[in-house]
Amino acid sequence: MNAATVRHILDTIANMFPDAHCELNHSNAFELTIAVLLSAQCTDETVNKVTADLFQKYKTPEDYVSVPLEELEQDIRRIGLYRNKAKHIQNLCRILIEQYRGEVPSKHDELVLLPGVGRKTANVVVSNAFGVPAIAVDTHVERVSKRLGLVNWKDSVLEVEKKLMKRVPIDEWTITHHRLIFFGRYHCKAQSPKCQVCPLLDVCREGKKRMKTSQIRKDKERSSSALPKKIANE
């Protein structure tokens, strides 16, 4: 894909979602880290419902480790994999207390060593909490990037991240991450993408395929309905 096409994609998505942002509610780097950890295999909407009460009860890493694990599990029980996540949160908080004076580290290579924090979570935290350019690849970013041909179908999550970093200007990494998420969450959905009204249909290999398949189906239905009906007495 040439640079002009990439620019066209970025500008189009920017026009569609000029206010794209992190939809996980948080007020500091610590809350964001907890929220992103909870968001794995869970919707942001559900996470925000849970953290509305969670962040009122737990303000610091010390608060999370001062309660029994079972109590924290109950506080986040509406979240998928809540038992594992509760364990990760307490272990993460202990490390923050013991090694970082209760503060979330701002360096990516330190964040990924924390329990429950993978590369995607670390990218979200450094970019949104500390202003470090990064592209976090979640399910929406991966799906949209592959459909639009920004990356290859078989690329791993890490390969998707690296290719996007090469094709997107560094000062647009963070906002592009948000825009791709909004595009995937509200327009180019997994099951029902809005191909028929998509301004990027002309460069989308997945959209062209879907529209062609849809047209073939319509043609067959039209052809079938046009066949003469059998005479009742035949």
PDB file of C-alpha atoms in Angstrom, residues 23-216:
ATOM      1  CA  GLU A  23     -13.493   5.358  26.466  1.00  0.00           C
ATOM      2  CA  LEU A  24     -12.292   3.769  29.705  1.00  0.00           C
ATOM      3  CA  ASN A  25     -13.123   6.143  32.547  1.00  0.00           C
ATOM      4  CA  HIS A  26     -10.108   7.034  34.687  1.00  0.00           C
ATOM      5  CA  SER A  27      -8.551   9.993  36.459  1.00  0.00           C
ATOM      6  CA  ASN A  28      -4.903   8.930  36.667  1.00  0.00           C
ATOM      7  CA  ALA A  29      -2.352   6.425  35.367  1.00  0.00           C
ATOM      8  CA  PHE A  30      -3.095   3.926  38.141  1.00  0.00           C
ATOM      9  CA  GLU A  31      -6.832   3.838  37.444  1.00  0.00           C
ATOM     10  CA  LEU A  32      -6.174   3.552  33.707  1.00  0.00           C
ATOM     11  CA  THR A  33      -3.874   0.581  34.275  1.00  0.00           C
ATOM     12  CA  ILE A  34      -6.513  -1.183  36.356  1.00  0.00           C
ATOM     13  CA  ALA A  35      -9.248  -0.374  33.819  1.00  0.00           C
ATOM     14  CA  VAL A  36      -7.257  -1.657  30.837  1.00  0.00           C
ATOM     15  CA  LEU A  37      -6.330  -4.818  32.746  1.00  0.00           C
ATOM     16  CA  LEU A  38     -10.026  -5.410  33.420  1.00  0.00           C
ATOM     17  CA  SER A  39     -10.973  -4.725  29.791  1.00  0.00           C
ATOM     18  CA  ALA A  40      -9.346  -7.878  28.404  1.00  0.00           C
ATOM     19  CA  GLN A  41     -12.136  -9.916  26.767  1.00  0.00           C
ATOM     20  CA  CYS A  42     -14.670  -7.460  28.144  1.00  0.00           C
ATOM     21  CA  THR A  43     -16.396  -4.358  26.786  1.00  0.00           C
ATOM     22  CA  ASP A  44     -15.395  -0.869  27.883  1.00  0.00           C
ATOM     23  CA  GLU A  45     -19.023  -0.242  28.813  1.00  0.00           C
ATOM     24  CA  THR A  46     -19.020  -3.091  31.341  1.00  0.00           C
ATOM     25  CA  VAL A  47     -15.644  -2.053  32.725  1.00  0.00           C
ATOM     26  CA  ASN A  48     -16.870   1.512  33.258  1.00  0.00           C
ATOM     27  CA  LYS A  49     -19.905   0.243  35.162  1.00  0.00           C
ATOM     28  CA  VAL A  50     -17.685  -1.794  37.466  1.00  0.00           C
ATOM     29  CA  THR A  51     -14.994   0.850  37.976  1.00  0.00           C
ATOM     30  CA  ALA A  52     -17.586   3.500  38.864  1.00  0.00           C
ATOM     31  CA  ASP A  53     -17.855   1.816  42.275  1.00  0.00           C
ATOM     32  CA  LEU A  54     -14.414   0.202  42.295  1.00  0.00           C
ATOM     33  CA  PHE A  55     -12.532   3.476  42.027  1.00  0.00           C
ATOM     34  CA  GLN A  56     -14.591   4.949  44.854  1.00  0.00           C
ATOM     35  CA  LYS A  57     -13.630   2.090  47.146  1.00  0.00           C
ATOM     36  CA  TYR A  58     -10.002   1.641  46.075  1.00  0.00           C
ATOM     37  CA  LYS A  59      -7.880   4.755  45.627  1.00  0.00           C
ATOM     38  CA  THR A  60      -4.336   3.434  45.974  1.00  0.00           C
ATOM     39  CA  PRO A  61      -2.384   0.186  45.512  1.00  0.00           C
ATOM     40  CA  GLU A  62      -2.443  -0.168  49.305  1.00  0.00           C
ATOM     41  CA  ASP A  63      -6.242  -0.237  49.244  1.00  0.00           C
ATOM     42  CA  TYR A  64      -6.314  -3.189  46.850  1.00  0.00           C
ATOM     43  CA  VAL A  65      -3.905  -5.335  48.866  1.00  0.00           C
ATOM     44  CA  SER A  66      -5.557  -4.538  52.200  1.00  0.00           C
ATOM     45  CA  VAL A  67      -8.662  -6.610  51.432  1.00  0.00           C
ATOM     46  CA  PRO A  68      -9.025 -10.403  51.066  1.00  0.00           C
ATOM     47  CA  LEU A  69      -8.757 -11.645  47.481  1.00  0.00           C
ATOM     48  CA  GLU A  70     -12.312 -12.954  47.711  1.00  0.00           C
ATOM     49  CA  GLU A  71     -13.635  -9.468  48.460  1.00  0.00           C
ATOM     50  CA  LEU A  72     -11.921  -7.977  45.432  1.00  0.00           C
ATOM     51  CA  GLU A  73     -13.244 -10.837  43.313  1.00  0.00           C
ATOM     52  CA  GLN A  74     -16.779  -9.979  44.368  1.00  0.00           C
ATOM     53  CA  ASP A  75     -16.208  -6.304  43.582  1.00  0.00           C
ATOM     54  CA  ILE A  76     -15.330  -7.147  39.957  1.00  0.00           C
ATOM     55  CA  ARG A  77     -17.432 -10.293  39.504  1.00  0.00           C
ATOM     56  CA  ARG A  78     -19.321  -8.789  36.526  1.00  0.00           C
ATOM     57  CA  ILE A  79     -16.035  -8.767  34.597  1.00  0.00           C
ATOM     58  CA  GLY A  80     -15.005 -11.799  32.550  1.00  0.00           C
ATOM     59  CA  LEU A  81     -12.172 -13.833  34.095  1.00  0.00           C
ATOM     60  CA  TYR A  82     -12.655 -11.854  37.294  1.00  0.00           C
ATOM     61  CA  ARG A  83     -10.829 -14.335  39.532  1.00  0.00           C
ATOM     62  CA  ASN A  84      -7.606 -14.194  37.522  1.00  0.00           C
ATOM     63  CA  LYS A  85      -7.902 -10.438  37.132  1.00  0.00           C
ATOM     64  CA  ALA A  86      -8.390  -9.911  40.869  1.00  0.00           C
ATOM     65  CA  LYS A  87      -5.230 -11.934  41.516  1.00  0.00           C
ATOM     66  CA  HIS A  88      -3.309  -9.937  38.894  1.00  0.00           C
ATOM     67  CA  ILE A  89      -4.481  -6.646  40.394  1.00  0.00           C
ATOM     68  CA  GLN A  90      -3.311  -7.521  43.883  1.00  0.00           C
ATOM     69  CA  ASN A  91       0.044  -8.831  42.668  1.00  0.00           C
ATOM     70  CA  LEU A  92       0.489  -5.757  40.475  1.00  0.00           C
ATOM     71  CA  CYS A  93      -0.268  -3.475  43.409  1.00  0.00           C
ATOM     72  CA  ARG A  94       2.242  -5.250  45.631  1.00  0.00           C
ATOM     73  CA  ILE A  95       4.958  -4.694  43.030  1.00  0.00           C
ATOM     74  CA  LEU A  96       4.012  -1.021  42.675  1.00  0.00           C
ATOM     75  CA  ILE A  97       4.309  -0.616  46.454  1.00  0.00           C
ATOM     76  CA  GLU A  98       7.570  -2.562  46.784  1.00  0.00           C
ATOM     77  CA  GLN A  99       9.397  -1.320  43.680  1.00  0.00           C
ATOM     78  CA  TYR A 100       7.806   1.922  42.504  1.00  0.00           C
ATOM     79  CA  ARG A 101       6.664   3.683  45.683  1.00  0.00           C
ATOM     80  CA  GLY A 102       3.049   3.055  44.742  1.00  0.00           C
ATOM     81  CA  GLU A 103       3.314   4.778  41.370  1.00  0.00           C
ATOM     82  CA  VAL A 104       2.748   3.301  37.907  1.00  0.00           C
ATOM     83  CA  PRO A 105       6.027   3.292  35.948  1.00  0.00           C
ATOM     84  CA  SER A 106       6.039   5.368  32.779  1.00  0.00           C
ATOM     85  CA  LYS A 107       8.426   3.132  30.831  1.00  0.00           C
ATOM     86  CA  HIS A 108       6.970   0.514  28.497  1.00  0.00           C
ATOM     87  CA  ASP A 109       9.562  -2.151  29.330  1.00  0.00           C
ATOM     88  CA  GLU A 110       8.741  -1.832  33.028  1.00  0.00           C
ATOM     89  CA  LEU A 111       4.987  -1.881  32.523  1.00  0.00           C
ATOM     90  CA  VAL A 112       4.998  -5.152  30.550  1.00  0.00           C
ATOM     91  CA  LEU A 113       6.651  -6.890  33.515  1.00  0.00           C
ATOM     92  CA  LEU A 114       3.678  -6.163  35.763  1.00  0.00           C
ATOM     93  CA  PRO A 115       1.132  -8.977  36.343  1.00  0.00           C
ATOM     94  CA  GLY A 116      -1.762  -8.841  33.886  1.00  0.00           C
ATOM     95  CA  VAL A 117      -0.110  -6.111  31.805  1.00  0.00           C
ATOM     96  CA  GLY A 118       0.718  -7.123  28.259  1.00  0.00           C
ATOM     97  CA  ARG A 119       2.047  -5.109  25.354  1.00  0.00           C
ATOM     98  CA  LYS A 120      -1.371  -3.681  24.442  1.00  0.00           C
ATOM     99  CA  THR A 121      -2.088  -2.531  27.987  1.00  0.00           C
ATOM    100  CA  ALA A 122       1.360  -0.971  28.294  1.00  0.00           C
ATOM    101  CA  ASN A 123       0.869   0.907  25.010  1.00  0.00           C
ATOM    102  CA  VAL A 124      -2.474   2.267  26.176  1.00  0.00           C
ATOM    103  CA  VAL A 125      -1.020   3.428  29.492  1.00  0.00           C
ATOM    104  CA  VAL A 126       2.126   5.104  28.134  1.00  0.00           C
ATOM    105  CA  SER A 127       0.222   6.875  25.369  1.00  0.00           C
ATOM    106  CA  ASN A 128      -2.809   8.037  27.335  1.00  0.00           C
ATOM    107  CA  ALA A 129      -1.316   8.586  30.784  1.00  0.00           C
ATOM    108  CA  PHE A 130       2.190   9.725  29.903  1.00  0.00           C
ATOM    109  CA  GLY A 131       1.876  11.179  26.407  1.00  0.00           C
ATOM    110  CA  VAL A 132       4.306   8.725  24.803  1.00  0.00           C
ATOM    111  CA  PRO A 133       3.346   7.952  21.169  1.00  0.00           C
ATOM    112  CA  ALA A 134       2.170   4.345  20.833  1.00  0.00           C
ATOM    113  CA  ILE A 135      -0.238   2.189  18.844  1.00  0.00           C
ATOM    114  CA  ALA A 136      -2.065  -0.374  20.945  1.00  0.00           C
ATOM    115  CA  VAL A 137      -3.483  -3.199  18.843  1.00  0.00           C
ATOM    116  CA  ASP A 138      -6.758  -4.527  20.192  1.00  0.00           C
ATOM    117  CA  THR A 139      -9.338  -6.622  18.326  1.00  0.00           C
ATOM    118  CA  HIS A 140     -10.797  -3.568  16.547  1.00  0.00           C
ATOM    119  CA  VAL A 141      -7.441  -2.185  15.411  1.00  0.00           C
ATOM    120  CA  GLU A 142      -6.337  -5.593  14.159  1.00  0.00           C
ATOM    121  CA  ARG A 143      -9.594  -6.285  12.290  1.00  0.00           C
ATOM    122  CA  VAL A 144      -9.806  -2.874  10.632  1.00  0.00           C
ATOM    123  CA  SER A 145      -6.122  -2.813   9.659  1.00  0.00           C
ATOM    124  CA  LYS A 146      -6.424  -6.192   7.972  1.00  0.00           C
ATOM    125  CA  ARG A 147      -9.689  -5.394   6.204  1.00  0.00           C
ATOM    126  CA  LEU A 148      -8.322  -2.141   4.819  1.00  0.00           C
ATOM    127  CA  GLY A 149      -5.096  -3.787   3.702  1.00  0.00           C
ATOM    128  CA  LEU A 150      -2.856  -1.721   5.959  1.00  0.00           C
ATOM    129  CA  VAL A 151      -1.345  -5.043   7.023  1.00  0.00           C
ATOM    130  CA  ASN A 152      -1.490  -8.644   5.834  1.00  0.00           C
ATOM    131  CA  TRP A 153      -4.249 -11.072   6.786  1.00  0.00           C
ATOM    132  CA  LYS A 154      -1.868 -13.467   8.541  1.00  0.00           C
ATOM    133  CA  ASP A 155       0.117 -10.848  10.447  1.00  0.00           C
ATOM    134  CA  SER A 156       0.429 -11.390  14.192  1.00  0.00           C
ATOM    135  CA  VAL A 157      -0.652  -8.662  16.618  1.00  0.00           C
ATOM    136  CA  LEU A 158       2.979  -7.602  17.006  1.00  0.00           C
ATOM    137  CA  GLU A 159       3.462  -7.481  13.231  1.00  0.00           C
ATOM    138  CA  VAL A 160       0.320  -5.362  12.904  1.00  0.00           C
ATOM    139  CA  GLU A 161       1.686  -2.930  15.476  1.00  0.00           C
ATOM    140  CA  LYS A 162       5.085  -2.663  13.807  1.00  0.00           C
ATOM    141  CA  LYS A 163       3.624  -2.125  10.325  1.00  0.00           C
ATOM    142  CA  LEU A 164       1.229   0.549  11.555  1.00  0.00           C
ATOM    143  CA  MET A 165       4.120   2.289  13.302  1.00  0.00           C
ATOM    144  CA  LYS A 166       5.974   2.410   9.991  1.00  0.00           C
ATOM    145  CA  ARG A 167       3.018   3.681   7.962  1.00  0.00           C
ATOM    146  CA  VAL A 168       1.517   6.168  10.406  1.00  0.00           C
ATOM    147  CA  PRO A 169       3.450   9.345  11.343  1.00  0.00           C
ATOM    148  CA  ILE A 170       4.717   9.046  14.921  1.00  0.00           C
ATOM    149  CA  ASP A 171       2.836  12.138  16.067  1.00  0.00           C
ATOM    150  CA  GLU A 172      -0.402  10.443  14.953  1.00  0.00           C
ATOM    151  CA  TRP A 173       0.152   7.048  16.569  1.00  0.00           C
ATOM    152  CA  THR A 174      -1.994   7.592  19.660  1.00  0.00           C
ATOM    153  CA  ILE A 175      -4.914   9.341  17.962  1.00  0.00           C
ATOM    154  CA  THR A 176      -4.862   6.824  15.111  1.00  0.00           C
ATOM    155  CA  HIS A 177      -5.186   4.043  17.674  1.00  0.00           C
ATOM    156  CA  HIS A 178      -8.334   5.704  19.040  1.00  0.00           C
ATOM    157  CA  ARG A 179      -9.762   6.427  15.597  1.00  0.00           C
ATOM    158  CA  LEU A 180      -9.242   2.856  14.400  1.00  0.00           C
ATOM    159  CA  ILE A 181     -11.019   1.612  17.523  1.00  0.00           C
ATOM    160  CA  PHE A 182     -13.969   3.953  16.959  1.00  0.00           C
ATOM    161  CA  PHE A 183     -14.067   2.984  13.282  1.00  0.00           C
ATOM    162  CA  GLY A 184     -14.127  -0.702  14.210  1.00  0.00           C
ATOM    163  CA  ARG A 185     -16.510  -0.362  17.139  1.00  0.00           C
ATOM    164  CA  TYR A 186     -19.119   1.889  15.532  1.00  0.00           C
ATOM    165  CA  HIS A 187     -18.740   1.447  11.765  1.00  0.00           C
ATOM    166  CA  CYS A 188     -16.623  -1.490  10.568  1.00  0.00           C
ATOM    167  CA  LYS A 189     -18.120  -3.957  13.034  1.00  0.00           C
ATOM    168  CA  ALA A 190     -17.047  -7.584  13.180  1.00  0.00           C
ATOM    169  CA  GLN A 191     -20.382  -9.075  12.137  1.00  0.00           C
ATOM    170  CA  SER A 192     -22.232  -6.253  10.412  1.00  0.00           C
ATOM    171  CA  PRO A 193     -19.807  -3.756   8.852  1.00  0.00           C
ATOM    172  CA  LYS A 194     -21.475  -0.795   7.141  1.00  0.00           C
ATOM    173  CA  CYS A 195     -19.813  -1.470   3.789  1.00  0.00           C
ATOM    174  CA  GLN A 196     -22.659  -0.043   1.723  1.00  0.00           C
ATOM    175  CA  VAL A 197     -22.170   3.434   3.204  1.00  0.00           C
ATOM    176  CA  CYS A 198     -18.453   3.286   3.910  1.00  0.00           C
ATOM    177  CA  PRO A 199     -16.330   6.120   2.465  1.00  0.00           C
ATOM    178  CA  LEU A 200     -13.378   3.719   2.386  1.00  0.00           C
ATOM    179  CA  LEU A 201     -15.065   1.049   0.291  1.00  0.00           C
ATOM    180  CA  ASP A 202     -12.894   1.976  -2.685  1.00  0.00           C
ATOM    181  CA  VAL A 203      -9.733   0.874  -0.845  1.00  0.00           C
ATOM    182  CA  CYS A 204     -11.178  -1.888   1.342  1.00  0.00           C
ATOM    183  CA  ARG A 205     -10.552  -5.404   0.064  1.00  0.00           C
ATOM    184  CA  GLU A 206     -12.928  -6.931   2.616  1.00  0.00           C
ATOM    185  CA  GLY A 207     -15.673  -4.436   1.772  1.00  0.00           C
ATOM    186  CA  LYS A 208     -15.370  -5.050  -1.953  1.00  0.00           C
ATOM    187  CA  LYS A 209     -15.601  -8.793  -1.383  1.00  0.00           C
ATOM    188  CA  ARG A 210     -18.661  -8.435   0.835  1.00  0.00           C
ATOM    189  CA  MET A 211     -20.423  -6.111  -1.585  1.00  0.00           C
ATOM    190  CA  LYS A 212     -19.684  -8.405  -4.527  1.00  0.00           C
ATOM    191  CA  THR A 213     -21.057 -11.391  -2.616  1.00  0.00           C
ATOM    192  CA  SER A 214     -24.136  -9.368  -1.668  1.00  0.00           C
ATOM    193  CA  GLN A 215     -24.709  -8.333  -5.280  1.00  0.00           C
ATOM    194  CA  ILE A 216     -24.397 -11.915  -6.519  1.00  0.00           C
TER     195      ILE A 216
END
